[in-house]
Short mmCIF file of C-alpha atoms in Angstrom, two decimals:
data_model
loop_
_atom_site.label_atom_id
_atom_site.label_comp_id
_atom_site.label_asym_id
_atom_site.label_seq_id
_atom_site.Cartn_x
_atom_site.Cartn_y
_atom_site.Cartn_z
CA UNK A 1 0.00 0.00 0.00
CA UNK A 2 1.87 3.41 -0.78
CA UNK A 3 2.08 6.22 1.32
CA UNK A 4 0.90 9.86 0.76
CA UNK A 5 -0.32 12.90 2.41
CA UNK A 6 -3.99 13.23 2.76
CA UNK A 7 -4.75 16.44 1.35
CA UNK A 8 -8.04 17.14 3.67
CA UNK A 9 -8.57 19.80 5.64
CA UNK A 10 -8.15 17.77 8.57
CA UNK A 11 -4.79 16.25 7.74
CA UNK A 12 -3.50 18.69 7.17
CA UNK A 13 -4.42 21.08 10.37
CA UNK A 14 -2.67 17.82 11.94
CA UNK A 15 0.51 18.28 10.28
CA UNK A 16 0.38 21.85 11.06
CA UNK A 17 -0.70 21.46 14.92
CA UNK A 18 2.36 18.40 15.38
CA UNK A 19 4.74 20.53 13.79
CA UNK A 20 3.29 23.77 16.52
CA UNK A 21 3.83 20.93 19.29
CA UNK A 22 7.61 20.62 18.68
CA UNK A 23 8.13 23.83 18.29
CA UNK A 24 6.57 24.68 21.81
CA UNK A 25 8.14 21.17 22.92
CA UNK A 26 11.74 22.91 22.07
CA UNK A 27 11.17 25.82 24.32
CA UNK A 28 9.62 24.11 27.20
CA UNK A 29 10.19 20.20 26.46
CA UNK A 30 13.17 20.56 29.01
CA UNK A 31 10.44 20.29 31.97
CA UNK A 32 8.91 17.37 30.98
CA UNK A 33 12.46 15.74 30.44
CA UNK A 34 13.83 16.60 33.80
CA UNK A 35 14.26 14.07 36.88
CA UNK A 36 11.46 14.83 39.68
CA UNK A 37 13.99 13.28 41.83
CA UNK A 38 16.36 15.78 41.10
CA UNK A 39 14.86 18.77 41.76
CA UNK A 40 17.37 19.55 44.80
CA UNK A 41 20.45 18.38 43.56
CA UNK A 42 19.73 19.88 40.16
CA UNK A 43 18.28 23.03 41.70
CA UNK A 44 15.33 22.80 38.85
CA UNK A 45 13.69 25.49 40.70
CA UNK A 46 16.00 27.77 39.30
CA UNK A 47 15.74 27.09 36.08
CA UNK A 48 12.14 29.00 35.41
CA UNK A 49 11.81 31.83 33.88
CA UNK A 50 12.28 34.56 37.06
CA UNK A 51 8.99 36.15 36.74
CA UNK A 52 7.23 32.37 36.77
CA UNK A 53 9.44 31.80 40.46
CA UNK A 54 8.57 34.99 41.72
CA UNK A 55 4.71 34.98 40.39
CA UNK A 56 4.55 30.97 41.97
CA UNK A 57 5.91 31.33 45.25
CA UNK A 58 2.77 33.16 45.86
CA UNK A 59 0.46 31.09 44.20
CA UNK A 60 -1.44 28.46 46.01
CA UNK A 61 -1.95 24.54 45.25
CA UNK A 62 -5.75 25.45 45.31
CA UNK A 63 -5.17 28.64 42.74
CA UNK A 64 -2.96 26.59 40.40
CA UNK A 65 -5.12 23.71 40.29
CA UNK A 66 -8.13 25.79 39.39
CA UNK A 67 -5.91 28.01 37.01
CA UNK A 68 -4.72 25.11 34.93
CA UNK A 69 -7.87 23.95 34.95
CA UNK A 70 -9.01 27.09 33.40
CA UNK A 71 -12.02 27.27 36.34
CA UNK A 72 -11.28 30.65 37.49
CA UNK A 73 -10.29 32.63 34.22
CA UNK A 74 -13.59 35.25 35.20
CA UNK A 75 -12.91 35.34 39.13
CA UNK A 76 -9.26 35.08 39.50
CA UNK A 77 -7.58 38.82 39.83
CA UNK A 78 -4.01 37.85 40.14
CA UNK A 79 -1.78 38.78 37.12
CA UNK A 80 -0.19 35.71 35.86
CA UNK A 81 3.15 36.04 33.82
CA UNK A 82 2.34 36.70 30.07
CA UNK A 83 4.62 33.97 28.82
CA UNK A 84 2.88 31.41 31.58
CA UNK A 85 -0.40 32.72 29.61
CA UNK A 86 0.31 32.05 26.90
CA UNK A 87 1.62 28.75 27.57
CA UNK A 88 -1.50 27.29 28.99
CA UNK A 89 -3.26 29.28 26.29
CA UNK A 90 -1.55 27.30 22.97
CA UNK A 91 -1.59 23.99 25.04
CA UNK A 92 -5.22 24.40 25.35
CA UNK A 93 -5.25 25.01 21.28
CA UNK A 94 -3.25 22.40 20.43
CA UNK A 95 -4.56 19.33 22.67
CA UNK A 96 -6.57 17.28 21.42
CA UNK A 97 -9.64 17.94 23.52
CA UNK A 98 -9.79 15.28 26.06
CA UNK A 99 -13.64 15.87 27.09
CA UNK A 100 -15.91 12.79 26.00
CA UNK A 101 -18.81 14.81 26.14
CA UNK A 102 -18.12 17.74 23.50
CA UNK A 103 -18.46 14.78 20.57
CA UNK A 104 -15.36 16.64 18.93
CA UNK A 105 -13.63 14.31 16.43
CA UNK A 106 -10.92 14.54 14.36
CA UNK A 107 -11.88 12.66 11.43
CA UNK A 108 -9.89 12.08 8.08
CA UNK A 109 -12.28 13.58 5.19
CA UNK A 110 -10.32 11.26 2.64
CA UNK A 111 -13.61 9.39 1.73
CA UNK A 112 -16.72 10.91 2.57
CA UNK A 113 -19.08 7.74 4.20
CA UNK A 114 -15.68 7.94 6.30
CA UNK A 115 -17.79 6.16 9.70
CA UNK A 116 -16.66 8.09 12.21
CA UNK A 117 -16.84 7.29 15.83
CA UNK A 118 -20.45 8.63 17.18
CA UNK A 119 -23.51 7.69 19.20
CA UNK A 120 -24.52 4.00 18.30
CA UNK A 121 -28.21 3.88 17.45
CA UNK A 122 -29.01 0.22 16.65
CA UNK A 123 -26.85 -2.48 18.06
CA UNK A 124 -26.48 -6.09 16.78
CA UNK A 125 -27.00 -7.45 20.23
CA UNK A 126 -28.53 -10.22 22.29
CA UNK A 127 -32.37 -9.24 22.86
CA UNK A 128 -31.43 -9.41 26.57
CA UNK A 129 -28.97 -6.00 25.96
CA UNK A 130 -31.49 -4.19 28.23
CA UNK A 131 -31.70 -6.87 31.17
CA UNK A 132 -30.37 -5.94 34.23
CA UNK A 133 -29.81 -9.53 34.86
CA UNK A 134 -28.29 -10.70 32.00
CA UNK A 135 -25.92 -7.40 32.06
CA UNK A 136 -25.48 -8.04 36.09
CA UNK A 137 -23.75 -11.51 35.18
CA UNK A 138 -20.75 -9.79 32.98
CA UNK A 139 -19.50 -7.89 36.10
CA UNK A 140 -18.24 -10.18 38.51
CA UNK A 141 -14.52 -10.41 38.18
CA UNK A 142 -14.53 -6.82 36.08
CA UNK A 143 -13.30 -3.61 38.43
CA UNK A 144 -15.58 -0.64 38.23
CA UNK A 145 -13.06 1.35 35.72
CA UNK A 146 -12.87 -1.75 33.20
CA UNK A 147 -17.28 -1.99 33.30
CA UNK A 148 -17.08 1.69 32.09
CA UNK A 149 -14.66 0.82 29.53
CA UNK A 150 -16.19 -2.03 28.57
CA UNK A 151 -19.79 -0.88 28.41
CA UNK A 152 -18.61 2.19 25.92
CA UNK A 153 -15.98 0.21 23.52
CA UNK A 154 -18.44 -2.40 23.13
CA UNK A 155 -21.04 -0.22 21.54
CA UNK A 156 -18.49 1.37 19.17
CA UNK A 157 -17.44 -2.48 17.85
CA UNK A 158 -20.30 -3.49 17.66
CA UNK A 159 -21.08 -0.44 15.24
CA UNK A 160 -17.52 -1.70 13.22
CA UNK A 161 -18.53 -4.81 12.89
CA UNK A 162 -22.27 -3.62 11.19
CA UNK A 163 -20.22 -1.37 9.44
CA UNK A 164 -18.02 -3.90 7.77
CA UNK A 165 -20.42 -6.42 7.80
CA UNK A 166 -17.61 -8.47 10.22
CA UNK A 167 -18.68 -11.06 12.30
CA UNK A 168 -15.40 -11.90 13.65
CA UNK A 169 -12.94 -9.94 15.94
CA UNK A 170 -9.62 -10.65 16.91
CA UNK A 171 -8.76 -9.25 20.52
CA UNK A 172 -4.84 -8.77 20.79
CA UNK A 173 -3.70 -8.49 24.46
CA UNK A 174 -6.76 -9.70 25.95
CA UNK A 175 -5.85 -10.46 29.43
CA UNK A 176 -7.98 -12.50 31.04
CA UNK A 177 -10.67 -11.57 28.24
CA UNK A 178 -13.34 -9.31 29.58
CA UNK A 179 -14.12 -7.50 26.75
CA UNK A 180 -14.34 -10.83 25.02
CA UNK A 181 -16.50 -12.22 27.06
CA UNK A 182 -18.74 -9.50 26.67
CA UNK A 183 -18.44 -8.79 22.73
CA UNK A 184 -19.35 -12.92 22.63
CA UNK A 185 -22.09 -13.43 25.07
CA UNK A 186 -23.38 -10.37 25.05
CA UNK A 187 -23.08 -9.19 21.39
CA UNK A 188 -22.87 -12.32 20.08
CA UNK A 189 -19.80 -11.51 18.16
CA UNK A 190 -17.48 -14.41 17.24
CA UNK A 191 -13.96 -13.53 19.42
CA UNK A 192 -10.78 -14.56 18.73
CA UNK A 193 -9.04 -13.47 22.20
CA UNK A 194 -5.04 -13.47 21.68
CA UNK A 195 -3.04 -13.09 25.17
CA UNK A 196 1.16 -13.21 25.45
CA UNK A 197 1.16 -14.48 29.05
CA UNK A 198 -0.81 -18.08 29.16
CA UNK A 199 -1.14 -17.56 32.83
CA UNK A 200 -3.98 -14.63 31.54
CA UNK A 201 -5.32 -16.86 29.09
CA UNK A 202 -5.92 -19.60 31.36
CA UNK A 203 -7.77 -17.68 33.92
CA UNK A 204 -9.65 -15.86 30.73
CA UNK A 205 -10.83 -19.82 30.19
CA UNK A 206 -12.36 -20.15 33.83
CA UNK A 207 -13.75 -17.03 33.52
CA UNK A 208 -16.16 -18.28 30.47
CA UNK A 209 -16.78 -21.40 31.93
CA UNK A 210 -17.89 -19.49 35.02
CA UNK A 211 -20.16 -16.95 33.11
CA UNK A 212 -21.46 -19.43 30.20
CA UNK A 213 -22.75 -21.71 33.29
CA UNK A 214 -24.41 -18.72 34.92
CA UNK A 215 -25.60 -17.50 31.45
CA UNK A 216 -27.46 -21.26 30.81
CA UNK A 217 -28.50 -21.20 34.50
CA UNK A 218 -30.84 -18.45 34.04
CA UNK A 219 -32.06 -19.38 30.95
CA UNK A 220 -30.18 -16.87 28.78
CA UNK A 221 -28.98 -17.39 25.37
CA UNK A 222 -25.51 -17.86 24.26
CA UNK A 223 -25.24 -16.47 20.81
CA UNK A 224 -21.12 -15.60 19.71
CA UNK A 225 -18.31 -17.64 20.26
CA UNK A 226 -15.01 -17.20 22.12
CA UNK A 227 -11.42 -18.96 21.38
CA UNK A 228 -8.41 -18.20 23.63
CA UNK A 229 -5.32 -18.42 22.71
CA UNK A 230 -1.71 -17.74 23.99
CA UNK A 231 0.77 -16.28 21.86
CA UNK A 232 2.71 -12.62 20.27
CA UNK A 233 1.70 -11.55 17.69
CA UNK A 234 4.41 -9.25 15.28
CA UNK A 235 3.19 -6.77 12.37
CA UNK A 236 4.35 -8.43 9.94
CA UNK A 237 2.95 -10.70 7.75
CA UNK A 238 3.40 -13.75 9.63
CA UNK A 239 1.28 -12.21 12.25
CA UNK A 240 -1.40 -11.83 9.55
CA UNK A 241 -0.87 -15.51 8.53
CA UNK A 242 -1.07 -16.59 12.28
CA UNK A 243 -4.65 -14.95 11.94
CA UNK A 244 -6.10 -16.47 9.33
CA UNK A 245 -5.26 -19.37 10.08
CA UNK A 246 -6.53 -19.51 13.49
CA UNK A 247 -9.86 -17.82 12.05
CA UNK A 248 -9.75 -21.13 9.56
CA UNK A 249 -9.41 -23.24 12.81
CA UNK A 250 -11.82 -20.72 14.24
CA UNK A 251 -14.32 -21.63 11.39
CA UNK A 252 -13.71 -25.09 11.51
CA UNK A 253 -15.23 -25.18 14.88
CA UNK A 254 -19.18 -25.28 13.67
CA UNK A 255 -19.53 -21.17 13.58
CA UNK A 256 -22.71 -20.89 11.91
CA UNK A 257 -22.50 -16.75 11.35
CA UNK A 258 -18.76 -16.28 10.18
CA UNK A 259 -19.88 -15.21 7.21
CA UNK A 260 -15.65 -14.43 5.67
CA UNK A 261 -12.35 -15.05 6.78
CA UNK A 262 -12.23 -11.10 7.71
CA UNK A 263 -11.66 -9.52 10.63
CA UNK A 264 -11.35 -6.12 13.00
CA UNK A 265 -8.70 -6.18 15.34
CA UNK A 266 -9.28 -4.67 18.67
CA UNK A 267 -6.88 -2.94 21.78
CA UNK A 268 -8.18 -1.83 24.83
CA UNK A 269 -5.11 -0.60 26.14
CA UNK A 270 -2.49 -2.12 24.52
CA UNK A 271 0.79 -1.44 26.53
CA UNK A 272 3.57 0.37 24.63
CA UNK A 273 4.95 -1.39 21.31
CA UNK A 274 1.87 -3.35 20.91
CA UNK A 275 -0.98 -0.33 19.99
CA UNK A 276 1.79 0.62 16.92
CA UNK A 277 1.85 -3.36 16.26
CA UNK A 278 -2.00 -3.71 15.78
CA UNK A 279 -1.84 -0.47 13.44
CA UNK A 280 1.02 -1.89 11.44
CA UNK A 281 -0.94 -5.57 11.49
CA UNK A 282 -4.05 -3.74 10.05
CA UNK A 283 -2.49 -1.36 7.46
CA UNK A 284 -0.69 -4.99 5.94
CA UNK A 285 -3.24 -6.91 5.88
CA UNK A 286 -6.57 -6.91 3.33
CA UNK A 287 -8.72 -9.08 5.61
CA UNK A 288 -8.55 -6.78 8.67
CA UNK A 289 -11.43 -4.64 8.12
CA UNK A 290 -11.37 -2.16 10.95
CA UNK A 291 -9.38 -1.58 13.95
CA UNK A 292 -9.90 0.05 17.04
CA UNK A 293 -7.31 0.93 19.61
CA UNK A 294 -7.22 2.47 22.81
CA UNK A 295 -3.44 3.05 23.66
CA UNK A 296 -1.72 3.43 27.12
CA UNK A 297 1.39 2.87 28.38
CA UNK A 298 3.53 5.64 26.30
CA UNK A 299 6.83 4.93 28.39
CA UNK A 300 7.32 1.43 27.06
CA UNK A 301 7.37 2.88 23.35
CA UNK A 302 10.46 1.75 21.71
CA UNK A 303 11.53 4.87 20.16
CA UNK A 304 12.71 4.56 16.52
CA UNK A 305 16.91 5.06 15.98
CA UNK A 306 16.83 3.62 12.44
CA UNK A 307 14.65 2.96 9.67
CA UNK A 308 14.61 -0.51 9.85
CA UNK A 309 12.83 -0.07 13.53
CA UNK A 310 9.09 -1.03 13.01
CA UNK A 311 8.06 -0.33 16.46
CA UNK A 312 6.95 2.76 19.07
CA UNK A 313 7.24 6.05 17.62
CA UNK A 314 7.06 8.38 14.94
CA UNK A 315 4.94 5.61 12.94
CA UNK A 316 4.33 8.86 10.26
CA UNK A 317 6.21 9.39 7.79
CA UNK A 318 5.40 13.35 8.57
CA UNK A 319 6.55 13.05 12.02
CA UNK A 320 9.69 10.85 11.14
CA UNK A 321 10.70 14.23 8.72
CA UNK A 322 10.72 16.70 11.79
CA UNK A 323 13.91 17.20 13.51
CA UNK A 324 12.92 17.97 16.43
CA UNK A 325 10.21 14.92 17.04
CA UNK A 326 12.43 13.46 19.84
CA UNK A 327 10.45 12.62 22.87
CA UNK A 328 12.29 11.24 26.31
CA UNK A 329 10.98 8.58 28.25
CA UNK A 330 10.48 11.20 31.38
CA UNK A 331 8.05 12.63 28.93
CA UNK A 332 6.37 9.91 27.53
CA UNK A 333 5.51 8.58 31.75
CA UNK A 334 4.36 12.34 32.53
CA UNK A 335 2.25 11.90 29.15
CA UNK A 336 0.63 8.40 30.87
CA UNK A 337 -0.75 10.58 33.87
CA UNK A 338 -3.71 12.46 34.38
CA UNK A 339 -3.59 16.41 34.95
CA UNK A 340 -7.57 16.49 35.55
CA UNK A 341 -7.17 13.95 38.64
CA UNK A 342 -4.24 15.89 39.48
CA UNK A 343 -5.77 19.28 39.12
CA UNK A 344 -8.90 17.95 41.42
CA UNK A 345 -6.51 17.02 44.56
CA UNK A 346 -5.16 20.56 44.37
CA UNK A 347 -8.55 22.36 43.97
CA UNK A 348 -9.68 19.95 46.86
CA UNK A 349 -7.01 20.63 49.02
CA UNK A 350 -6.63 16.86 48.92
CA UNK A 351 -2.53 16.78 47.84
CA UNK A 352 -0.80 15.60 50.92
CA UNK A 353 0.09 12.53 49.68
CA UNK A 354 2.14 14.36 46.96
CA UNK A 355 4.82 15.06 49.26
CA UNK A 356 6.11 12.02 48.50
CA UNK A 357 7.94 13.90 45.55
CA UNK A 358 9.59 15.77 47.85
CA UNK A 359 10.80 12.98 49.96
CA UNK A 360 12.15 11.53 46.91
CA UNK A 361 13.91 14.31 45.60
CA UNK A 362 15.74 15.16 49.18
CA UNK A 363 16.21 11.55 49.88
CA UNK A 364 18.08 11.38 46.32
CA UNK A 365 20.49 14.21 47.58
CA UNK A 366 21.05 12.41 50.96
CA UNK A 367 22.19 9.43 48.81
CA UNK A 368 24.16 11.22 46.20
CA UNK A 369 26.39 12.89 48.78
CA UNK A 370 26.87 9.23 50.20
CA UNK A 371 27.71 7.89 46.22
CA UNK A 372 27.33 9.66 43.13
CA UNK A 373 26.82 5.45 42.40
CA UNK A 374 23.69 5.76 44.05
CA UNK A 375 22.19 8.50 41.60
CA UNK A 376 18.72 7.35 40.55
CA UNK A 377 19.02 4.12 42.22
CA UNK A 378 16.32 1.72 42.48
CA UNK A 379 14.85 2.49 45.83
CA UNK A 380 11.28 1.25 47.11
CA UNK A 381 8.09 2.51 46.76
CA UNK A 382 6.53 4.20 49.44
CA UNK A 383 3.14 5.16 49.64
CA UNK A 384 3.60 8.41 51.98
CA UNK A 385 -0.16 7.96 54.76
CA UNK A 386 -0.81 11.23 56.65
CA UNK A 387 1.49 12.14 59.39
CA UNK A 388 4.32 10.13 57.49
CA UNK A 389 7.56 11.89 57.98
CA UNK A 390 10.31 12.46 55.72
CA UNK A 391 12.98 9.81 58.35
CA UNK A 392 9.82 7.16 58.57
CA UNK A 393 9.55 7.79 54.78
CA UNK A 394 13.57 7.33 53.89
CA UNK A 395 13.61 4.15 56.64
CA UNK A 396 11.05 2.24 54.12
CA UNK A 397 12.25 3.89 50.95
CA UNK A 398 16.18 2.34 51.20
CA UNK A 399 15.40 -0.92 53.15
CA UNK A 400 16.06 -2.80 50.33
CA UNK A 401 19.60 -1.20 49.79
CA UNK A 402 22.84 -2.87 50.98
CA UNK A 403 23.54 -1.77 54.26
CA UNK A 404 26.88 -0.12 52.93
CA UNK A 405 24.86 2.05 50.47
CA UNK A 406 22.08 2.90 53.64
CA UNK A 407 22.94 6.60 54.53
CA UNK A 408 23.54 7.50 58.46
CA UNK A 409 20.09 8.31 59.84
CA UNK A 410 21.68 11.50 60.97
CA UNK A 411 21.79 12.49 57.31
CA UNK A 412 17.96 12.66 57.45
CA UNK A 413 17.25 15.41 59.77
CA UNK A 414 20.83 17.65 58.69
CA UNK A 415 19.59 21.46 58.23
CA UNK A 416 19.20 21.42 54.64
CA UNK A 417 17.16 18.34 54.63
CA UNK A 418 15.30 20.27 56.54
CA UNK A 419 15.37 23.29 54.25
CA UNK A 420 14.35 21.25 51.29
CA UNK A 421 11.61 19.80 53.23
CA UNK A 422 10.19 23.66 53.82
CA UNK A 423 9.91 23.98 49.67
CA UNK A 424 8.05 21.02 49.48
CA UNK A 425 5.38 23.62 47.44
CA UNK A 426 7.72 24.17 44.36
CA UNK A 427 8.15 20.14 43.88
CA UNK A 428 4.62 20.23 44.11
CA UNK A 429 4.00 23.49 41.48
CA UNK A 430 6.83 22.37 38.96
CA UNK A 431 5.84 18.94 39.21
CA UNK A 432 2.15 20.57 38.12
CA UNK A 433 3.67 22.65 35.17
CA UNK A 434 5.05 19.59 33.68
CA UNK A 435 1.86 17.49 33.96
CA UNK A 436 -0.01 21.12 32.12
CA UNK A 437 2.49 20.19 29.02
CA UNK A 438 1.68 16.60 29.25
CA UNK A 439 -1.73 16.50 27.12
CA UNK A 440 0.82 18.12 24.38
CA UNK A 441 3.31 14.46 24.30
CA UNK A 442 0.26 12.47 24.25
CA UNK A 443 -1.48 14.61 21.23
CA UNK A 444 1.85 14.12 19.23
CA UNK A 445 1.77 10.08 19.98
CA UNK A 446 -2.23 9.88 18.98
CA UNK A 447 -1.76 12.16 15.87
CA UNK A 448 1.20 10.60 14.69
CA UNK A 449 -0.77 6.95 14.64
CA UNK A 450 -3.44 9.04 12.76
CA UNK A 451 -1.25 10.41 10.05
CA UNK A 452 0.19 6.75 9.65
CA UNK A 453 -3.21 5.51 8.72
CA UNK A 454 -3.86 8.37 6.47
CA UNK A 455 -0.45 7.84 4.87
CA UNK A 456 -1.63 3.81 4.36
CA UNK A 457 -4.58 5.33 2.48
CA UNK A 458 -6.44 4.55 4.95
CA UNK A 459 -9.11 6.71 6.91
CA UNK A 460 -8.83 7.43 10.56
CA UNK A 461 -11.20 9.16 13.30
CA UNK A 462 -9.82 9.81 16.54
CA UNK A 463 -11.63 11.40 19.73
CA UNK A 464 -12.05 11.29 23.36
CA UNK A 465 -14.66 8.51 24.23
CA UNK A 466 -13.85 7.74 28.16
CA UNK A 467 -14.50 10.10 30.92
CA UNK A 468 -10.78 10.85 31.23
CA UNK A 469 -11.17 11.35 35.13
CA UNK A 470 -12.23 7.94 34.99
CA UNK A 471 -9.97 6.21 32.59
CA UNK A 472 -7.22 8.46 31.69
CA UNK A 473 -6.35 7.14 28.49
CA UNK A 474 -9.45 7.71 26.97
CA UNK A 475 -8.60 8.60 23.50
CA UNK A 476 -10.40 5.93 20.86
CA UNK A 477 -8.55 5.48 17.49
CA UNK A 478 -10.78 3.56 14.91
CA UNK A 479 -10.19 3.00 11.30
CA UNK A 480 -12.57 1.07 8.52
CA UNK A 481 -11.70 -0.11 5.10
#
């Protein structure tokens, strides 16, 4: 399939707005790529612009978090820093908007019937869709976040699969298959549920058993079919070969409504490599007819070096042409956070347990001026509980060191431990400014995957489809041939 620029107006506002994040990235980008942990030794603090230090030693967590947030742009009457303005300002322009409910999508205009991701009117579902009792049954085992999850990316298959007129699905890093389950015997889809780790996979297995039983007990129908299997799967075309002929096997099996050997291929959450492996699987191969990812997990990207690299990031061929499309791995782990939780503890007042930044950072110096050997260490985590202090902290946090690399205890309370301890409200603030410019790495990841499918020829529609307070990584990418 050859590659070219989509000449839309949507493609190419995307070019333009990637190209807008670098250039903002190469002012700024330094925040994101700094060490938390060495905010004291580094003196990071120091670093801002003078007017930002001078302007934020005043703010409060409560004013920043609602500033950010953009909640008190008509009350507030402090004067921010122009330059801090205008940040938050082109950040806000340039993200893609991360609010489920404004039904803003940015959608490839390459062919016009383009399906785009919207409300689902008619669903090709069990007749028991409705039932509170038949719904009840998919829950157990499922945590609250995954039933939202669930419940929304089911309906937008669903539509994929009228769309394409697919009756088969191929779920790559299924876990222990509750979306599956639920696109199966609830949808009445035909799954094919592939899972790396057959420890997943096996529990996936017990987990149908359990629910088919409870399904038959109370007389409800069991329309689709599942198959589990255990394996990697590599965009290439092997790994499209793999799939057809376990949807042969699949077939084989006495499926009555697979009409084709095609397929969509679905990610909730693929970690790192694998979301850029499903886009590569279904750009290569002519039976997958849709795709829909949901990516997470940014940090574990393996960032291209060469060209014969098929994996992480840039997937474009637009964003592998701009010099300055480097992103760090601090950057892409700030990108897999979420600055509207974060933004709520500080309006709330609710932020204690962010100290624990702090602690890090001044427990890094203590161990530094024991060993520069020690620098960023592998220490353990400590979940800092109210009243927790900064020795308590430190006592837990090196326990599992050697006992030559264990600092003297006296080294804990020394007066400029005690000093850093008092600025514990800059960690907090310039830990705040980096997550503001995180929504910027994320946008460049998720538009970069959407040029690569418009470069295939093929037509993507990306757009916010999770509460994001609820499931961070709410950003749906779906694509139909």
């Amino acid at each position: 399939m050859s590659s070219e620029q989509c000449k839309c107006d949507t493609c190419i506002k995307v070019r333009h707005n990637i190209e807008e994040i670098f250039r903002i990235l190469d002012i700024y980008g330094w925040l994101l790529d700094s060490y938390i942990v060495d905010f004291f030794l580094d003196d990071l603090w120091s670093k801002l612009p003078g007017e930002w230090q001078n302007m934020l030693d005043s703010v409060t967590p409560e004013e920043l978090g609602k500033w950010i947030s953009g909640d008190d742009d008509k009350s507030c009457k402090r004067v921010w820093p122009l330059s801090l303005i205008a940040l938050r300002q082109v950040i806000k322009k340039l993200e893609i908007n991360r609010n489920h409910n404004e039904r803003e999508v940015i959608k490839c205009h390459r062919r016009e019937n383009n399906p785009a991701i919207k409300e689902i009117d008619s669903l090709n579902s069990s007749s028991n869709i409705n039932n509170h009792k038949f719904n009840k049954l998919f829950t157990k085992h499922v945590k609250t976040k995954k039933r939202y999850e669930i419940e929304r990316i089911t309906k937008i298959l669903n539509y994929c699969t009228l769309k394409t007129n697919c009756t088969c699905v191929v779920d790559i890093g299924s876990g222990v298959g509750h979306l599956s389950r639920a696109l199966a015997f609830k949808y009445g889809l035909n799954v094919i549920s592939i899972e790396q780790d057959s420890t997943l996979t096996d529990q996936a297995i017990k987990y149908d058993r359990e629910l088919s039983v409870s399904l038959e007990k109370n007389n409800f129908a069991i329309n689709g079919k599942i198959d589990h299997v255990s394996m990697a799967i590599n965009a290439n075309n092997s790994g499209e070969q793999v799939i057809n002929d376990l949807i042969k096997n699949f077939a084989n099996g006495s499926i009555k409504r697979l009409k084709t050997e095609e397929f969509g291929i679905i990610g909730l959450h693929p970690c790192g490599d694998l979301a850029t492996t499903l886009l590569r699987l279904y750009s290569l191969s002519e039976k997958a007819k849709f795709i829909c990812v949901v990516g997470c997990c940014y940090m574990k990207l393996t960032l291209r070096n060469d060209e014969n690299n098929l994996k992480g990031y840039p997937m474009s061929i637009h964003v592998s042409s701009i010099d300055s499309n480097k992103l760090s791995f601090n950057s892409l782990e700030v990108a897999c956070h979420s600055v509207e939780k974060h933004c709520e503890k500080l309006k709330n007042g609710n932020y204690m347990d962010l100290i624990v930044h702090t602690y890090r950072a001044a427990l890094e110096y203590v161990l530094v001026k024991k060993s520069h050997k020690l620098r960023r260490i592998q220490i353990k985590s400590v979940k800092v509980k109210e009243g927790m202090s900064f020795e308590q902290y430190c006592k837990h946090a090196i326990e599992n060191l050697e006992p030559e690399s264990q600092p003297e205890l006296s080294n804990f309370i020394q007066p400029k431990i005690r000093e850093f301890l008092e600025k514990s409200k800059r960690v907090l603030i310039f830990n705040s400014l980096r997550l503001m410019l995180a929504p910027l790495v994320e946008t460049s990841i998720l538009l970069d995957r959407f040029l690569f499918l418009s470069e295939k020829g093929l037509v993507p529609s990306l757009k916010a489809e999770f509460d994001c307070k609820l499931s961070p990584r709410n950003f749906v990418l779906i694509s139909t041939k």
